[in-house]
Coordinates of C-alpha atoms in Angstrom, one line a residue:
M1 CA 19.1 -65.4 -75.2
S2 CA 15.6 -67.1 -74.9
A3 CA 15.1 -70.3 -72.6
A4 CA 15.3 -72.2 -75.6
Q5 CA 18.4 -70.8 -77.6
F6 CA 20.1 -71.7 -73.6
A7 CA 18.7 -75.5 -73.9
A8 CA 19.7 -75.7 -77.5
I9 CA 23.7 -75.1 -76.7
F10 CA 23.4 -77.5 -73.7
T11 CA 21.8 -80.2 -76.1
E12 CA 24.1 -79.8 -78.9
K13 CA 26.9 -81.9 -77.8
G14 CA 30.1 -80.4 -77.0
K15 CA 29.5 -77.1 -78.0
V16 CA 29.3 -75.3 -74.6
A17 CA 32.9 -77.0 -74.1
K18 CA 34.2 -75.9 -77.0
M19 CA 33.4 -71.8 -76.6
V20 CA 34.5 -72.1 -73.1
D21 CA 37.9 -74.3 -74.8
N22 CA 38.0 -71.6 -77.0
A23 CA 37.8 -68.4 -74.4
E24 CA 40.2 -70.3 -71.7
K25 CA 42.5 -70.4 -74.5
K26 CA 42.2 -66.5 -75.7
L27 CA 42.8 -65.8 -71.7
L28 CA 45.7 -67.8 -71.5
A29 CA 47.3 -66.1 -74.4
D30 CA 46.4 -62.9 -73.7
A31 CA 47.5 -62.8 -70.2
G32 CA 51.1 -64.5 -71.6
H33 CA 51.4 -61.8 -74.0
R34 CA 50.8 -59.0 -71.9
I35 CA 53.8 -60.9 -69.3
R36 CA 56.0 -61.0 -72.2
E37 CA 55.3 -57.4 -73.4
T38 CA 55.9 -56.5 -69.8
R39 CA 59.3 -58.3 -69.4
V40 CA 60.3 -57.0 -72.7
A41 CA 59.2 -53.4 -72.4
Q42 CA 61.5 -53.7 -68.5
G43 CA 65.0 -55.2 -70.6
L44 CA 64.3 -58.5 -68.4
S45 CA 65.2 -62.0 -69.9
L46 CA 63.3 -65.0 -69.4
E47 CA 66.2 -66.3 -66.9
Q48 CA 66.5 -63.1 -64.9
L49 CA 62.7 -63.3 -64.7
A50 CA 63.7 -67.1 -63.4
R51 CA 65.7 -66.0 -60.7
L52 CA 63.2 -63.2 -59.5
T53 CA 60.1 -65.3 -59.6
G54 CA 61.7 -68.3 -58.2
I55 CA 59.9 -70.1 -61.6
S56 CA 62.0 -71.9 -63.9
A57 CA 62.5 -70.4 -67.4
P58 CA 60.7 -73.0 -69.9
A59 CA 58.0 -72.6 -66.7
L60 CA 57.9 -69.1 -67.4
S61 CA 58.5 -69.8 -71.5
V62 CA 55.2 -71.9 -71.7
I63 CA 53.0 -69.5 -69.6
E64 CA 54.1 -66.9 -71.4
N65 CA 53.2 -68.9 -74.6
G66 CA 49.6 -69.9 -73.1
K67 CA 50.3 -73.1 -73.0
R68 CA 49.9 -73.8 -69.3
D69 CA 47.0 -72.3 -67.1
P70 CA 49.3 -70.8 -63.9
R71 CA 47.7 -70.8 -60.4
L72 CA 46.7 -67.3 -59.2
T73 CA 49.9 -67.1 -56.4
T74 CA 52.3 -67.6 -59.8
L75 CA 50.9 -64.9 -61.5
N76 CA 51.1 -62.9 -58.4
R77 CA 54.7 -64.1 -58.2
I78 CA 55.1 -62.6 -62.0
A79 CA 53.7 -59.3 -61.1
D80 CA 55.3 -58.8 -58.0
A81 CA 58.6 -59.8 -59.8
L82 CA 57.4 -57.4 -62.7
R83 CA 56.0 -54.5 -60.4
V84 CA 53.3 -54.5 -61.4
P85 CA 49.6 -55.0 -60.3
L86 CA 48.4 -58.9 -60.9
A87 CA 45.5 -57.0 -62.9
A88 CA 48.0 -55.3 -65.3
L89 CA 48.2 -58.8 -66.3
I90 CA 44.5 -61.0 -66.0
A91 CA 43.1 -57.4 -67.1
D92 CA 40.6 -58.3 -69.7
S93 CA 41.6 -55.7 -72.2
S94 CA 37.9 -56.0 -74.4
C95 CA 36.5 -54.6 -71.3
A96 CA 37.4 -51.0 -71.6
V97 CA 34.6 -49.6 -69.4
E98 CA 34.4 -50.7 -65.8
R99 CA 31.2 -53.2 -64.8
S100 CA 29.3 -52.0 -62.3
A101 CA 27.1 -54.3 -60.6
P102 CA 23.4 -54.6 -62.1
S103 CA 20.2 -53.3 -60.3
P104 CA 18.5 -56.0 -58.3
S105 CA 16.2 -55.1 -60.9
E106 CA 18.4 -56.1 -63.7
G107 CA 19.4 -59.3 -62.0
Y108 CA 19.8 -63.1 -62.9
D109 CA 16.3 -64.7 -64.3
L110 CA 16.9 -68.2 -62.6
G111 CA 13.3 -68.9 -63.0
D112 CA 13.9 -71.5 -64.9
Y113 CA 16.4 -73.0 -62.8
Q114 CA 14.0 -73.3 -59.3

């Protein structure tokens, strides 16, 4: 992305916020779907998972529906109760290939921001 394109995004009122908002909604919905999918695959009801986690069934339902942004500690309690790694609940499935760190020559160009 060129500096001009980057600037255009930030000058167009609300565009960045909307892009972030949509990405966050998708992230929450995807994580909620994975939680529900894992819970159902293990034959657990919401009430059973609630007892295992100490999180109310209505709160778990809202998380599973992607309507609440749970804290990391909440997600960890859910993962522990489901006996799955935390990453299994929050992993971005669109990133099938593990990301590698960029080499120093491929780093960020922060020249315009210094």
